[in-house]
PDB file of C-alpha atoms in Angstrom:
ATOM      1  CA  UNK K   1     -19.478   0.608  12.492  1.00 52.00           C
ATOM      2  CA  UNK K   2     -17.246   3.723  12.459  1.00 62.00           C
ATOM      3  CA  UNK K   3     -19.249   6.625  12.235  1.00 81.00           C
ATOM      4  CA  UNK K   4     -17.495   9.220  10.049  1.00 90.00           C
ATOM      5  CA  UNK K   5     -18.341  12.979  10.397  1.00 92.00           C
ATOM      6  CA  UNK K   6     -18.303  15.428   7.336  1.00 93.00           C
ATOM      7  CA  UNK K   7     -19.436  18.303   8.952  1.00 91.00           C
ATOM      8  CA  UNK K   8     -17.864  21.538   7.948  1.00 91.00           C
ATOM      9  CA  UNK K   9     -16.993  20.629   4.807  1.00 93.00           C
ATOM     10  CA  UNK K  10     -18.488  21.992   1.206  1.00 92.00           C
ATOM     11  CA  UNK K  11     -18.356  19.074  -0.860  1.00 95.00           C
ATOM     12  CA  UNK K  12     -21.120  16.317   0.196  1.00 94.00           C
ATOM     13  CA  UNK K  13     -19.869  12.901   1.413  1.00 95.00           C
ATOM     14  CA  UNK K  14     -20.156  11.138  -1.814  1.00 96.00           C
ATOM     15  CA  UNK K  15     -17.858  13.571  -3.924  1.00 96.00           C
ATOM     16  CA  UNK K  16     -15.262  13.243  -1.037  1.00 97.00           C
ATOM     17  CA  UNK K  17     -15.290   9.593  -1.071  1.00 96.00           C
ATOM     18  CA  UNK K  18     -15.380   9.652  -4.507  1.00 96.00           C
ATOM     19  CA  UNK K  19     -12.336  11.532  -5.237  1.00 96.00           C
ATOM     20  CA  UNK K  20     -10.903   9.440  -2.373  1.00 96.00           C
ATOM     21  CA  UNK K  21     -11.726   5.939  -3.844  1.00 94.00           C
ATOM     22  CA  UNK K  22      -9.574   7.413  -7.231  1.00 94.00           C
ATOM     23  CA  UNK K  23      -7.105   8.264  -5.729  1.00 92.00           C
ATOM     24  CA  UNK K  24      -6.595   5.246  -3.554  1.00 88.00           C
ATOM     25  CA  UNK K  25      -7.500   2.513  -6.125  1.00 86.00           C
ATOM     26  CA  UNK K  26      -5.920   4.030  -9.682  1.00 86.00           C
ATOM     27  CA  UNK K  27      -2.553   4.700 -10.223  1.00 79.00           C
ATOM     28  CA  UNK K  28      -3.556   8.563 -10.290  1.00 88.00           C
ATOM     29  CA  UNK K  29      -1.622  11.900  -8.793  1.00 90.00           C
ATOM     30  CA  UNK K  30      -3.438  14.644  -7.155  1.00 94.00           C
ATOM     31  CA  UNK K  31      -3.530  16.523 -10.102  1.00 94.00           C
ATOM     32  CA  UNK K  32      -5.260  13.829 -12.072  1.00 94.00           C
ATOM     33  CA  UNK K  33      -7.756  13.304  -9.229  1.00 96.00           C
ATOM     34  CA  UNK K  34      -8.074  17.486  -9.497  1.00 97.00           C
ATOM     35  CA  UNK K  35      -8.617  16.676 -13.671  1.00 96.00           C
ATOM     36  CA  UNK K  36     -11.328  14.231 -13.369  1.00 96.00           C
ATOM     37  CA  UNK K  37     -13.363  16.234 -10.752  1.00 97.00           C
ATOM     38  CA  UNK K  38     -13.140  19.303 -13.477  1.00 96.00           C
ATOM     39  CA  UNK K  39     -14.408  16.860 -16.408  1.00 95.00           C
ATOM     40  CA  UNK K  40     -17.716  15.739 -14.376  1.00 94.00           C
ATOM     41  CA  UNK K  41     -18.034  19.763 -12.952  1.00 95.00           C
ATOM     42  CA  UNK K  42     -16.463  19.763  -9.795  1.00 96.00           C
ATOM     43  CA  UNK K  43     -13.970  22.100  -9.233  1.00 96.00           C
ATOM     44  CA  UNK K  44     -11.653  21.482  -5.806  1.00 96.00           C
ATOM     45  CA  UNK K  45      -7.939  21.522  -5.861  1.00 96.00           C
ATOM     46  CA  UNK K  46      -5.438  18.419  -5.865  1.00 96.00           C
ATOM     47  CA  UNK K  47      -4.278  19.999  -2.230  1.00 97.00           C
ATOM     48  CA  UNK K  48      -8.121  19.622  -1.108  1.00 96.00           C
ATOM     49  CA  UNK K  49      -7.979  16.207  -2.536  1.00 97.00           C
ATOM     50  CA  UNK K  50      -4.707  15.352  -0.800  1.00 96.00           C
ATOM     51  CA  UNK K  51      -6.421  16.774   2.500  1.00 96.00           C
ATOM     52  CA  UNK K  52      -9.674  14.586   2.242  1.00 97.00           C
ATOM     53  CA  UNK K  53      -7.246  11.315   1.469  1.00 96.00           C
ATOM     54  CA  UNK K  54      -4.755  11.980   4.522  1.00 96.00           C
ATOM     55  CA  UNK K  55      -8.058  12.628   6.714  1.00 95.00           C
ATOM     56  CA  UNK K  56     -10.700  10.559   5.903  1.00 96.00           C
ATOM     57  CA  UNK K  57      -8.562   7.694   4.357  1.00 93.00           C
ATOM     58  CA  UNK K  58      -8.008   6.119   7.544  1.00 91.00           C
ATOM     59  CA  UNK K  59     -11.246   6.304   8.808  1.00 92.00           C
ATOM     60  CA  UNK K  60     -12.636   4.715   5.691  1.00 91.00           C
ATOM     61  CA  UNK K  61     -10.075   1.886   5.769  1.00 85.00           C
ATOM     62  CA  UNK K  62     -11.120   1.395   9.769  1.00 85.00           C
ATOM     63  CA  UNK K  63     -14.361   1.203   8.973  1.00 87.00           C
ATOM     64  CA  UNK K  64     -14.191  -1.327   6.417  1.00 82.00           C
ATOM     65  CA  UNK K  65     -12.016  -3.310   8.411  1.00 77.00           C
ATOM     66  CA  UNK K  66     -15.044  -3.209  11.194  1.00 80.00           C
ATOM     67  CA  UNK K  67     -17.418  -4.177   8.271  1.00 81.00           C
ATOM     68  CA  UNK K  68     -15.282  -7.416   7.326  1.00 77.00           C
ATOM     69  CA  UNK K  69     -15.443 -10.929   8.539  1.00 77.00           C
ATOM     70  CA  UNK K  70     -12.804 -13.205   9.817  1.00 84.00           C
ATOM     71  CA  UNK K  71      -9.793 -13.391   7.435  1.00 88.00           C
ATOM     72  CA  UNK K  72      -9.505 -16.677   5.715  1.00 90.00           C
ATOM     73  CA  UNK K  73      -6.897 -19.107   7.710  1.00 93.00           C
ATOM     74  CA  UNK K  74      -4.320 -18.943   5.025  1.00 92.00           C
ATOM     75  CA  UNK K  75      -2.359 -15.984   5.116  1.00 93.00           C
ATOM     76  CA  UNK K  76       0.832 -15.038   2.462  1.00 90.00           C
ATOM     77  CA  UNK K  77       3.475 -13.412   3.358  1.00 90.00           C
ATOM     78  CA  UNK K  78       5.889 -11.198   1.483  1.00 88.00           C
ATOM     79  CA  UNK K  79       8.376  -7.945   1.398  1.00 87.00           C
ATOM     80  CA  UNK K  80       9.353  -5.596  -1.676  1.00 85.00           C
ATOM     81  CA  UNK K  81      12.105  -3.116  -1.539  1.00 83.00           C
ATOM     82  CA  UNK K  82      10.965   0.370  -3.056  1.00 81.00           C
ATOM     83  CA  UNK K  83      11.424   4.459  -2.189  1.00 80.00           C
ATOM     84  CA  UNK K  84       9.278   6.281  -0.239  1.00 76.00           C
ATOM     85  CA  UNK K  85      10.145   9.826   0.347  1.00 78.00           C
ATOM     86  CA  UNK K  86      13.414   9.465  -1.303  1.00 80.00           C
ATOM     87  CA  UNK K  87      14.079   7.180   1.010  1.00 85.00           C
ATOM     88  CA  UNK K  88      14.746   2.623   0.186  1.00 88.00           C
ATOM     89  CA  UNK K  89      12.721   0.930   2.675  1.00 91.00           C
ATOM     90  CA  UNK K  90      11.150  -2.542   2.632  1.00 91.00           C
ATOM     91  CA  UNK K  91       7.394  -3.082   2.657  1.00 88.00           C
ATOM     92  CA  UNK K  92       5.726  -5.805   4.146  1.00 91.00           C
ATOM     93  CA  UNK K  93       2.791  -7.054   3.179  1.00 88.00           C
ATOM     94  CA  UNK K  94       0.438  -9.943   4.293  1.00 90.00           C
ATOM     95  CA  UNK K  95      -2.559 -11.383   2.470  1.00 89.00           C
ATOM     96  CA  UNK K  96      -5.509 -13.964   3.061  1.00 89.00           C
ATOM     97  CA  UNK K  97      -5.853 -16.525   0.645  1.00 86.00           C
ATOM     98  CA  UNK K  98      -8.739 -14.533  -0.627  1.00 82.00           C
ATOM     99  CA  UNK K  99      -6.221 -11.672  -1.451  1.00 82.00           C
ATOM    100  CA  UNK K 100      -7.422  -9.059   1.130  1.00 84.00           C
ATOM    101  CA  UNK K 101      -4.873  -7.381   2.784  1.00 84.00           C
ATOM    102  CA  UNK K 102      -4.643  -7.943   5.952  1.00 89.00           C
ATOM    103  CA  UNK K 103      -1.443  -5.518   7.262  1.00 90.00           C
ATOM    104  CA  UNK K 104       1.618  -3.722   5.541  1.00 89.00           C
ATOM    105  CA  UNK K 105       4.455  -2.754   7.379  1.00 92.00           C
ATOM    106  CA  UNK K 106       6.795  -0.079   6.556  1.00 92.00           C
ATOM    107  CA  UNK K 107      10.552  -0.835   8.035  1.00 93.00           C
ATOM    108  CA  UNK K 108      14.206  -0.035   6.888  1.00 93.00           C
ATOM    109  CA  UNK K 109      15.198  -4.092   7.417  1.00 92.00           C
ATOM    110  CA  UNK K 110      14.611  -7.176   5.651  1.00 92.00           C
ATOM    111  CA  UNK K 111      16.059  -9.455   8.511  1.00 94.00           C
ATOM    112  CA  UNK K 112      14.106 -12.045  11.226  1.00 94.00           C
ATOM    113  CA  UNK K 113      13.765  -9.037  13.529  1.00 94.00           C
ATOM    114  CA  UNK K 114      11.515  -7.311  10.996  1.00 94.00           C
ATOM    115  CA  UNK K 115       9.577 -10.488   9.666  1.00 94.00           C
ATOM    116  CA  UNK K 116       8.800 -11.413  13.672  1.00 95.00           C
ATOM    117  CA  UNK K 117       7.564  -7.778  14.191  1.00 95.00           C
ATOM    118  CA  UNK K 118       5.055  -8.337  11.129  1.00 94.00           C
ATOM    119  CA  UNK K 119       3.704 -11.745  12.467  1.00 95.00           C
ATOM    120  CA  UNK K 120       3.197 -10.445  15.770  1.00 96.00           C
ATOM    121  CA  UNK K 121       1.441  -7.591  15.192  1.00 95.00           C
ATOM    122  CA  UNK K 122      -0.730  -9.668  12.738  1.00 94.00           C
ATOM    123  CA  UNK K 123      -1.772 -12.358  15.418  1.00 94.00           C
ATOM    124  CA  UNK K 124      -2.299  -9.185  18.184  1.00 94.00           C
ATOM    125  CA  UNK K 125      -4.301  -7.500  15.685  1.00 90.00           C
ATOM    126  CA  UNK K 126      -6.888 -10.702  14.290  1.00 90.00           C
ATOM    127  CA  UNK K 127      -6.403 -12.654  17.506  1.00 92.00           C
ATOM    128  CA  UNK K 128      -5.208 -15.673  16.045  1.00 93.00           C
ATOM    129  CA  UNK K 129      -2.796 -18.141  15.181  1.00 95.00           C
ATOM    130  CA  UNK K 130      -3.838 -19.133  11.207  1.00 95.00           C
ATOM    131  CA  UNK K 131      -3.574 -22.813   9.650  1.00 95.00           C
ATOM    132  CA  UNK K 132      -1.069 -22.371   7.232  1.00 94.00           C
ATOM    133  CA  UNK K 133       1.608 -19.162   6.753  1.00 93.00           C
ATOM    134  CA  UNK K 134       3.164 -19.227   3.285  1.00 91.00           C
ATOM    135  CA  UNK K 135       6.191 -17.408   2.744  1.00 91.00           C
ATOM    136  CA  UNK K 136       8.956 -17.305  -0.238  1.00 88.00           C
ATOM    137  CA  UNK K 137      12.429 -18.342   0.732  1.00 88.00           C
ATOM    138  CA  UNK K 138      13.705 -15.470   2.693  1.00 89.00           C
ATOM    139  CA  UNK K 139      15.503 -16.795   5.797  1.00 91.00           C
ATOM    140  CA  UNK K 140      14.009 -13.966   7.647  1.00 93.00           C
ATOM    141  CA  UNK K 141      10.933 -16.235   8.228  1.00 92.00           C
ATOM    142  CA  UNK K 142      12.647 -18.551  10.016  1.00 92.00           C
ATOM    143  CA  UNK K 143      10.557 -16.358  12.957  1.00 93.00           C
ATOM    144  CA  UNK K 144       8.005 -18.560  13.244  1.00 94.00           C
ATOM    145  CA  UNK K 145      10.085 -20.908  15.277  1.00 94.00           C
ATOM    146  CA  UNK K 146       9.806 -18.020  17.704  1.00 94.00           C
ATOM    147  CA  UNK K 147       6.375 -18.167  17.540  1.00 94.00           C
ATOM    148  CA  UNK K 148       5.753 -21.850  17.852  1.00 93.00           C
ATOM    149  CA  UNK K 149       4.203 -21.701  14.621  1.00 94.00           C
ATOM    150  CA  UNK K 150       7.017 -23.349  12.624  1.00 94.00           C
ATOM    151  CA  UNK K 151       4.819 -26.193  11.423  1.00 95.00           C
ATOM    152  CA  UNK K 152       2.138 -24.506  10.078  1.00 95.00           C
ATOM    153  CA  UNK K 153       4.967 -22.321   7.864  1.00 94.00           C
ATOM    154  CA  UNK K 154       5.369 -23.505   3.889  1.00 91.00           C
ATOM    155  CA  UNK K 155       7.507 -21.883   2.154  1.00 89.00           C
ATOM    156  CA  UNK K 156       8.255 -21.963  -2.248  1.00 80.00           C
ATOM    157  CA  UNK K 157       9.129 -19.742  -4.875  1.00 71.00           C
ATOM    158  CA  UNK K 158       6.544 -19.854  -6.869  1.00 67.00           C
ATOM    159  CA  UNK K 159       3.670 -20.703  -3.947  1.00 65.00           C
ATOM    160  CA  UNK K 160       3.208 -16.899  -3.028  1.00 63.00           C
ATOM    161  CA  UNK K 161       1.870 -15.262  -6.221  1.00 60.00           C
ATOM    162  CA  UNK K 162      -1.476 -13.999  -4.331  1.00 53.00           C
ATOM    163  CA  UNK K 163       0.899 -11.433  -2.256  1.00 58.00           C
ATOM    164  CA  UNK K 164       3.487 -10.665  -4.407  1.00 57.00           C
ATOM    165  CA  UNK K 165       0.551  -9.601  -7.001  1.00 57.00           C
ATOM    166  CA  UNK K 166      -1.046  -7.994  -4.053  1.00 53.00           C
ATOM    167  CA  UNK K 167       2.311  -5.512  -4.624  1.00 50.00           C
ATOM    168  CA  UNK K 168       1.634  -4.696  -7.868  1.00 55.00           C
ATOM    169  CA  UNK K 169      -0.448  -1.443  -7.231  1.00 56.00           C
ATOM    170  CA  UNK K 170       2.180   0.182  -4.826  1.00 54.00           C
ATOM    171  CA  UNK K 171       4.294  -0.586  -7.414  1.00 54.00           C
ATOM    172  CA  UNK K 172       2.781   1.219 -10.373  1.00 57.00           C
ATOM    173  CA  UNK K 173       2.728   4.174  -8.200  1.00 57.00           C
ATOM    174  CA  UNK K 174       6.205   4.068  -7.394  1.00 52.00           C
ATOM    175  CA  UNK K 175       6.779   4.050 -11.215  1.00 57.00           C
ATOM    176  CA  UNK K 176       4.692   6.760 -12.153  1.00 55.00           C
ATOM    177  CA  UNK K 177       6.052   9.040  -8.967  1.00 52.00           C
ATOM    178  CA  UNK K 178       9.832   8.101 -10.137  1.00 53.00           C
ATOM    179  CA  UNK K 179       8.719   9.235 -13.728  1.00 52.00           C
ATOM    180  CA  UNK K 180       7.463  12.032 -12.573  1.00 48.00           C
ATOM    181  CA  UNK K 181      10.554  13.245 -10.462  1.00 50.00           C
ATOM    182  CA  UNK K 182      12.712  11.980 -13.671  1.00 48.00           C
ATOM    183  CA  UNK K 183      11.067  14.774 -16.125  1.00 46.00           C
ATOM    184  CA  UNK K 184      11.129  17.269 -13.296  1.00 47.00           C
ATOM    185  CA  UNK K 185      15.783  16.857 -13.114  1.00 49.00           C
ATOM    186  CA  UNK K 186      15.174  16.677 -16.593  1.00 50.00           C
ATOM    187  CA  UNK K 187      13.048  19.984 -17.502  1.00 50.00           C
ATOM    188  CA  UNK K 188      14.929  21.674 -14.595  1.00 50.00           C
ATOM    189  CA  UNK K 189      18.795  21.447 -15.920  1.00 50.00           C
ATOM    190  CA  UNK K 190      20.337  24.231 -18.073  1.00 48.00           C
ATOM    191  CA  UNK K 191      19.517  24.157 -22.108  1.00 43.00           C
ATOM    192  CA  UNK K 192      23.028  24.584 -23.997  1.00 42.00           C
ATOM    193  CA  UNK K 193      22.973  26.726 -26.392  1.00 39.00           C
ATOM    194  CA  UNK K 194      24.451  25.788 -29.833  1.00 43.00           C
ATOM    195  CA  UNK K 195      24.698  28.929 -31.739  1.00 42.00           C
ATOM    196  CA  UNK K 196      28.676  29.261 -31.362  1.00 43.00           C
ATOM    197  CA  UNK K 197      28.850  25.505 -32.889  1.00 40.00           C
ATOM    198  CA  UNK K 198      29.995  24.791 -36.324  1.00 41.00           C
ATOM    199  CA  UNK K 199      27.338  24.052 -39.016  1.00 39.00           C
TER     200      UNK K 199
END
């Protein structure tokens, strides 16, 4: 068990995991983190809350890691395309059959050099090989004949559901960030006058 230090700080551990956990599990900004702190008394910032996520996030997510068992021996995976930063990038994602994420991977291809960097740093990271790897039909996954592992691959349209739900959060957020930055060009251009029109 990771043991997490708070020291230093004025908020007590709970508020700061707290404000982390809704944050991290809603489809919430900052700001609306910031809002529902204010409604239950507790006034901090939406930079303070970005601070606590970026710091103790991690650590949090390590430690549960430490905390879990052994992953189930079915594993899904699967990539969406989405912007981060202003920036299109693929994300790659793998899942247990149990739905708990076991990686994501954040890289600018979608080709069999990108899908074989996924599944090995999967088996380095869990330390081994699992019974069956289920995939959609992307031909980047044809890296498991790299990895000897070709047998154990299945592969469907429709048999990978658990990961690409498993996407859905990210993608909310993406929506409500894109929204967002779509009001912002929208409140920020020039407001045309009409007082020289005719009636």
């Amino acid at each position: 068990m990771i043991k997490i230090s708070y020291s230093g700080y004025r908020f007590p551990p709970e508020i700061i995991q707290h404000a982390i956990w809704l944050y991290l599990r809603f489809t919430l900004s900052f700001r609306d983190v910031e809002d529902l702190l204010a409604e239950r008394g507790i006034v901090v910032s939406y930079e303070t809350v970005r601070r606590w996520v970026n710091h103790f996030g991690p650590k949090i997510a390590a430690d549960l890691r430490k905390r879990r068992p052994k992953p189930h021996t079915t594993w899904h995976l699967d990539e969406v395309y989405l912007k981060i930063d202003g920036r299109m990038v693929y994300l790659w994602r793998a899942v247990d059959a149990e739905r708990e994420v076991l990686d994501v991977l954040v890289q600018t291809r979608r080709n069999k050099r990108a899908a074989l960097k996924l599944m090995r740093k999967l088996l380095k990271k869990y330390g081994f090989v699992p019974d069956k790897l289920v995939t959609d039909e992307l031909r980047s996954y044809a890296a498991v004949h790299d990895l000897g592992i070709a047998k154990r691959h299945e592969h469907g349209r429709w048999r990978n559901n658990r990961v690409e739900n498993s996407h859905q959060p990210t993608r909310r957020r993406e929506r409500a960030i894109n929204s967002f930055d779509s009001i912002s060009r929208t409140s920020s251009q020039p407001i045309t006058s009409d007082a020289g029109s005719k009636p």
